[in-house]
Every structure is written in C-alpha cells, then in structure tokens.
PDB file of C-alpha atoms in Angstrom:
ATOM      1  CA  MET A   1       0.000   0.000   0.000  1.00 92.00           C
ATOM      2  CA  ILE A   2       1.226   3.480  -0.842  1.00 97.00           C
ATOM      3  CA  LYS A   3       0.227   6.434   1.291  1.00 98.00           C
ATOM      4  CA  LYS A   4       1.238   9.999   1.970  1.00 98.00           C
ATOM      5  CA  ALA A   5       3.982  10.012   4.585  1.00 98.00           C
ATOM      6  CA  THR A   6       3.454  11.349   8.092  1.00 98.00           C
ATOM      7  CA  MET A   7       5.886  11.957  10.911  1.00 98.00           C
ATOM      8  CA  GLN A   8       5.177   8.388  12.041  1.00 98.00           C
ATOM      9  CA  ASP A   9       7.032   7.257   8.895  1.00 98.00           C
ATOM     10  CA  LEU A  10      10.122   9.375   9.613  1.00 98.00           C
ATOM     11  CA  ASP A  11      12.350   6.661  11.085  1.00 97.00           C
ATOM     12  CA  ARG A  12      11.504   4.228   8.276  1.00 97.00           C
ATOM     13  CA  ILE A  13      12.310   6.849   5.612  1.00 98.00           C
ATOM     14  CA  VAL A  14      15.572   7.742   7.350  1.00 98.00           C
ATOM     15  CA  ALA A  15      16.524   4.044   7.450  1.00 97.00           C
ATOM     16  CA  LEU A  16      15.744   3.695   3.732  1.00 97.00           C
ATOM     17  CA  THR A  17      17.831   6.801   3.002  1.00 96.00           C
ATOM     18  CA  VAL A  18      20.747   5.321   4.944  1.00 96.00           C
ATOM     19  CA  GLU A  19      20.446   2.076   2.979  1.00 95.00           C
ATOM     20  CA  PHE A  20      20.251   3.946  -0.350  1.00 93.00           C
ATOM     21  CA  ASN A  21      23.322   5.949   0.610  1.00 93.00           C
ATOM     22  CA  GLU A  22      25.280   2.814   1.518  1.00 92.00           C
ATOM     23  CA  ASN A  23      24.303   1.122  -1.758  1.00 88.00           C
ATOM     24  CA  TYR A  24      24.717   3.998  -4.198  1.00 85.00           C
ATOM     25  CA  TYR A  25      26.543   6.994  -2.766  1.00 85.00           C
ATOM     26  CA  GLY A  26      29.424   5.779  -0.657  1.00 78.00           C
ATOM     27  CA  ARG A  27      29.890   8.829   1.586  1.00 86.00           C
ATOM     28  CA  PRO A  28      28.632   9.022   5.162  1.00 92.00           C
ATOM     29  CA  LEU A  29      25.407  10.861   5.870  1.00 95.00           C
ATOM     30  CA  ASN A  30      24.974  13.465   8.552  1.00 97.00           C
ATOM     31  CA  LEU A  31      22.091  11.679  10.262  1.00 97.00           C
ATOM     32  CA  ASP A  32      20.830  14.747  12.123  1.00 97.00           C
ATOM     33  CA  LYS A  33      20.732  16.765   8.906  1.00 97.00           C
ATOM     34  CA  THR A  34      19.158  13.871   7.015  1.00 97.00           C
ATOM     35  CA  LYS A  35      16.415  13.528   9.599  1.00 98.00           C
ATOM     36  CA  THR A  36      15.769  17.292   9.596  1.00 98.00           C
ATOM     37  CA  MET A  37      15.540  17.427   5.808  1.00 97.00           C
ATOM     38  CA  ILE A  38      13.154  14.457   5.650  1.00 98.00           C
ATOM     39  CA  GLU A  39      11.012  16.043   8.383  1.00 98.00           C
ATOM     40  CA  HIS A  40      10.888  19.205   6.261  1.00 98.00           C
ATOM     41  CA  MET A  41       9.858  17.226   3.169  1.00 98.00           C
ATOM     42  CA  ILE A  42       7.106  15.447   5.092  1.00 98.00           C
ATOM     43  CA  ASN A  43       5.771  18.693   6.584  1.00 98.00           C
ATOM     44  CA  HIS A  44       6.222  21.013   3.599  1.00 97.00           C
ATOM     45  CA  GLY A  45       6.725  18.854   0.528  1.00 97.00           C
ATOM     46  CA  ILE A  46       5.435  15.692  -1.059  1.00 98.00           C
ATOM     47  CA  VAL A  47       6.444  12.307   0.358  1.00 98.00           C
ATOM     48  CA  PHE A  48       4.867   8.931  -0.305  1.00 98.00           C
ATOM     49  CA  VAL A  49       5.802   5.659   1.409  1.00 98.00           C
ATOM     50  CA  SER A  50       5.219   1.997   0.724  1.00 98.00           C
ATOM     51  CA  ASP A  51       6.094  -0.986   2.878  1.00 95.00           C
ATOM     52  CA  ALA A  52       9.696  -0.910   1.623  1.00 96.00           C
ATOM     53  CA  GLY A  53      10.199   2.371  -0.192  1.00 98.00           C
ATOM     54  CA  TYR A  54       9.578   6.070  -0.484  1.00 98.00           C
ATOM     55  CA  ILE A  55       9.700   9.015  -2.839  1.00 98.00           C
ATOM     56  CA  GLY A  56       9.914  12.612  -1.713  1.00 98.00           C
ATOM     57  CA  GLY A  57      10.443  16.084  -3.018  1.00 98.00           C
ATOM     58  CA  MET A  58       9.645  19.743  -2.737  1.00 98.00           C
ATOM     59  CA  LEU A  59       8.012  22.448  -4.790  1.00 97.00           C
ATOM     60  CA  VAL A  60      10.794  24.673  -6.107  1.00 97.00           C
ATOM     61  CA  PRO A  61      10.388  27.866  -8.137  1.00 97.00           C
ATOM     62  CA  ASP A  62      12.439  28.032 -11.330  1.00 93.00           C
ATOM     63  CA  MET A  63      15.198  30.574 -10.765  1.00 93.00           C
ATOM     64  CA  PHE A  64      14.875  32.097 -14.243  1.00 95.00           C
ATOM     65  CA  ARG A  65      11.263  31.524 -15.319  1.00 95.00           C
ATOM     66  CA  ASP A  66       7.803  31.890 -13.858  1.00 96.00           C
ATOM     67  CA  ASP A  67       7.623  28.120 -13.485  1.00 97.00           C
ATOM     68  CA  LEU A  68       7.106  25.872 -10.494  1.00 97.00           C
ATOM     69  CA  ALA A  69       8.713  22.445 -10.371  1.00 97.00           C
ATOM     70  CA  LEU A  70       8.133  19.432  -8.175  1.00 98.00           C
ATOM     71  CA  VAL A  71      11.711  18.291  -7.569  1.00 97.00           C
ATOM     72  CA  GLU A  72      12.443  14.793  -6.308  1.00 97.00           C
ATOM     73  CA  PHE A  73      15.086  14.569  -3.584  1.00 96.00           C
ATOM     74  CA  GLY A  74      14.785  10.883  -2.746  1.00 95.00           C
ATOM     75  CA  TRP A  75      13.403   7.798  -4.444  1.00 95.00           C
ATOM     76  CA  PHE A  76      14.243   4.308  -3.266  1.00 95.00           C
ATOM     77  CA  ALA A  77      12.359   1.048  -2.947  1.00 95.00           C
ATOM     78  CA  LYS A  78      13.589  -2.364  -1.864  1.00 93.00           C
ATOM     79  CA  ASP A  79      10.571  -4.050  -3.401  1.00 92.00           C
ATOM     80  CA  SER A  80       8.440  -3.649  -6.510  1.00 91.00           C
ATOM     81  CA  SER A  81       6.743  -0.479  -5.232  1.00 96.00           C
ATOM     82  CA  GLY A  82       9.199   1.921  -6.880  1.00 94.00           C
ATOM     83  CA  ILE A  83       7.129   2.426 -10.036  1.00 95.00           C
ATOM     84  CA  ARG A  84       3.908   2.889  -8.064  1.00 97.00           C
ATOM     85  CA  LEU A  85       5.653   5.442  -5.836  1.00 98.00           C
ATOM     86  CA  LEU A  86       6.834   7.305  -8.928  1.00 97.00           C
ATOM     87  CA  ASP A  87       3.330   7.263 -10.393  1.00 97.00           C
ATOM     88  CA  LYS A  88       1.896   8.760  -7.156  1.00 98.00           C
ATOM     89  CA  PHE A  89       4.564  11.470  -7.223  1.00 98.00           C
ATOM     90  CA  ILE A  90       3.796  12.291 -10.857  1.00 98.00           C
ATOM     91  CA  GLN A  91       0.068  12.426 -10.120  1.00 98.00           C
ATOM     92  CA  ALA A  92       0.676  14.736  -7.160  1.00 98.00           C
ATOM     93  CA  GLY A  93       2.604  17.080  -9.448  1.00 98.00           C
ATOM     94  CA  LYS A  94      -0.202  17.029 -12.001  1.00 98.00           C
ATOM     95  CA  ASP A  95      -2.793  17.654  -9.289  1.00 98.00           C
ATOM     96  CA  MET A  96      -0.806  20.705  -8.137  1.00 97.00           C
ATOM     97  CA  HIS A  97      -0.545  21.953 -11.725  1.00 97.00           C
ATOM     98  CA  VAL A  98       3.237  22.263 -11.596  1.00 98.00           C
ATOM     99  CA  ASP A  99       5.034  23.269 -14.762  1.00 98.00           C
ATOM    100  CA  GLU A 100       7.434  20.333 -14.551  1.00 97.00           C
ATOM    101  CA  ILE A 101       8.431  17.360 -12.447  1.00 98.00           C
ATOM    102  CA  ARG A 102      12.161  16.807 -12.050  1.00 96.00           C
ATOM    103  CA  MET A 103      13.674  13.441 -11.254  1.00 96.00           C
ATOM    104  CA  CYS A 104      17.315  12.608 -10.704  1.00 92.00           C
ATOM    105  CA  THR A 105      19.308   9.442 -11.155  1.00 89.00           C
ATOM    106  CA  MET A 106      22.891   8.894 -10.098  1.00 84.00           C
ATOM    107  CA  SER A 107      25.737   7.470 -12.102  1.00 84.00           C
ATOM    108  CA  THR A 108      25.510   4.488  -9.729  1.00 82.00           C
ATOM    109  CA  SER A 109      21.744   4.048 -10.169  1.00 84.00           C
ATOM    110  CA  PRO A 110      20.605   0.848 -11.860  1.00 84.00           C
ATOM    111  CA  ALA A 111      19.946   1.362 -15.581  1.00 89.00           C
ATOM    112  CA  ILE A 112      16.316   0.368 -15.082  1.00 90.00           C
ATOM    113  CA  ALA A 113      15.701   3.657 -13.222  1.00 90.00           C
ATOM    114  CA  THR A 114      16.432   5.629 -16.386  1.00 91.00           C
ATOM    115  CA  ARG A 115      14.258   3.320 -18.484  1.00 94.00           C
ATOM    116  CA  ILE A 116      11.363   3.684 -16.043  1.00 94.00           C
ATOM    117  CA  LEU A 117      11.606   7.473 -16.183  1.00 95.00           C
ATOM    118  CA  GLU A 118      11.798   7.496 -19.970  1.00 95.00           C
ATOM    119  CA  ARG A 119       8.733   5.231 -20.193  1.00 96.00           C
ATOM    120  CA  ARG A 120       6.866   7.750 -18.042  1.00 96.00           C
ATOM    121  CA  GLY A 121       7.743  10.548 -20.492  1.00 96.00           C
ATOM    122  CA  PHE A 122      10.742  12.081 -18.759  1.00 97.00           C
ATOM    123  CA  ASN A 123      13.610  13.260 -20.931  1.00 95.00           C
ATOM    124  CA  LEU A 124      17.208  14.021 -20.110  1.00 92.00           C
ATOM    125  CA  THR A 125      17.653  17.739 -19.499  1.00 91.00           C
ATOM    126  CA  GLU A 126      20.943  18.115 -17.622  1.00 87.00           C
ATOM    127  CA  THR A 127      23.990  16.150 -16.691  1.00 86.00           C
ATOM    128  CA  SER A 128      25.599  16.875 -13.338  1.00 87.00           C
ATOM    129  CA  TYR A 129      29.238  16.341 -12.409  1.00 88.00           C
ATOM    130  CA  LYS A 130      31.024  16.578  -9.107  1.00 83.00           C
ATOM    131  CA  LEU A 131      34.647  17.131  -8.215  1.00 88.00           C
ATOM    132  CA  VAL A 132      36.023  16.184  -4.848  1.00 85.00           C
ATOM    133  CA  PRO A 133      39.078  18.437  -4.463  1.00 92.00           C
TER     134      PRO A 133
END
C-alpha cells in the first residue's frame, strides 16, 4: 500500500535513506541533517511511502522563469513499489498543476531507473558532475 507520509514514517524513511546511501553513494550521511531534511519534506513537501520504499520532493520555483517544479530529492524502494511510488509522485505534481516534475538518477543508479523514467515521459535535461578536491 502506498500512502502519503506522516511523521510516524520518519524513522523508516531515514533508514531507507541510509540504505540507499550505503548502496549507491558511498559517503557518510549526517544523520541529524538527514532527519531534519526528511522532516521538512514530510511537513512542507510531497512524500509517499510503501512498505519498503519512499519518494519525496519539494516544490521549487524556477530561478529564471515563472515556473514551479516538483523536484524529487529521494526515491528508493527495496521491493516492486518503486514504479507505483513514482506514479503517485507524478500524479501529485499534475494535481498541483506544476510546470514540470524533475527526477534525478545517479551514475551508480541501476539502468532500469532511467528506463522507467523514460517510459513515463521524462527526458534528459541536464547532466551533473562533481569534483572532490
């Protein structure tokens, strides 16, 4: 079952974020900051949870246009709920009449994540790089 997240889901979402980070990012999280940011998303953004996954983001104004975007900041599922979570997130964006919905994948994300997004109509708009000096 997929539902809108509440503060009762906070610890589960933090645990999923820790697991995602261990699997795909490889740098330690600041757990206090992580918890604070997820609390903020739950209280002021859009977060959906399943039994073993979540997707969350915030409404963000475009810096250069009169557009409003729903920007995903976390999407991870350990079961088959990932696509259903994405679909709920997309529907929430449509219901709020946003101008665009932005999703992000990492260079370490499984290739299926990109295929799922493309099947839902997303197209590649930017490529991000990082340098660790």
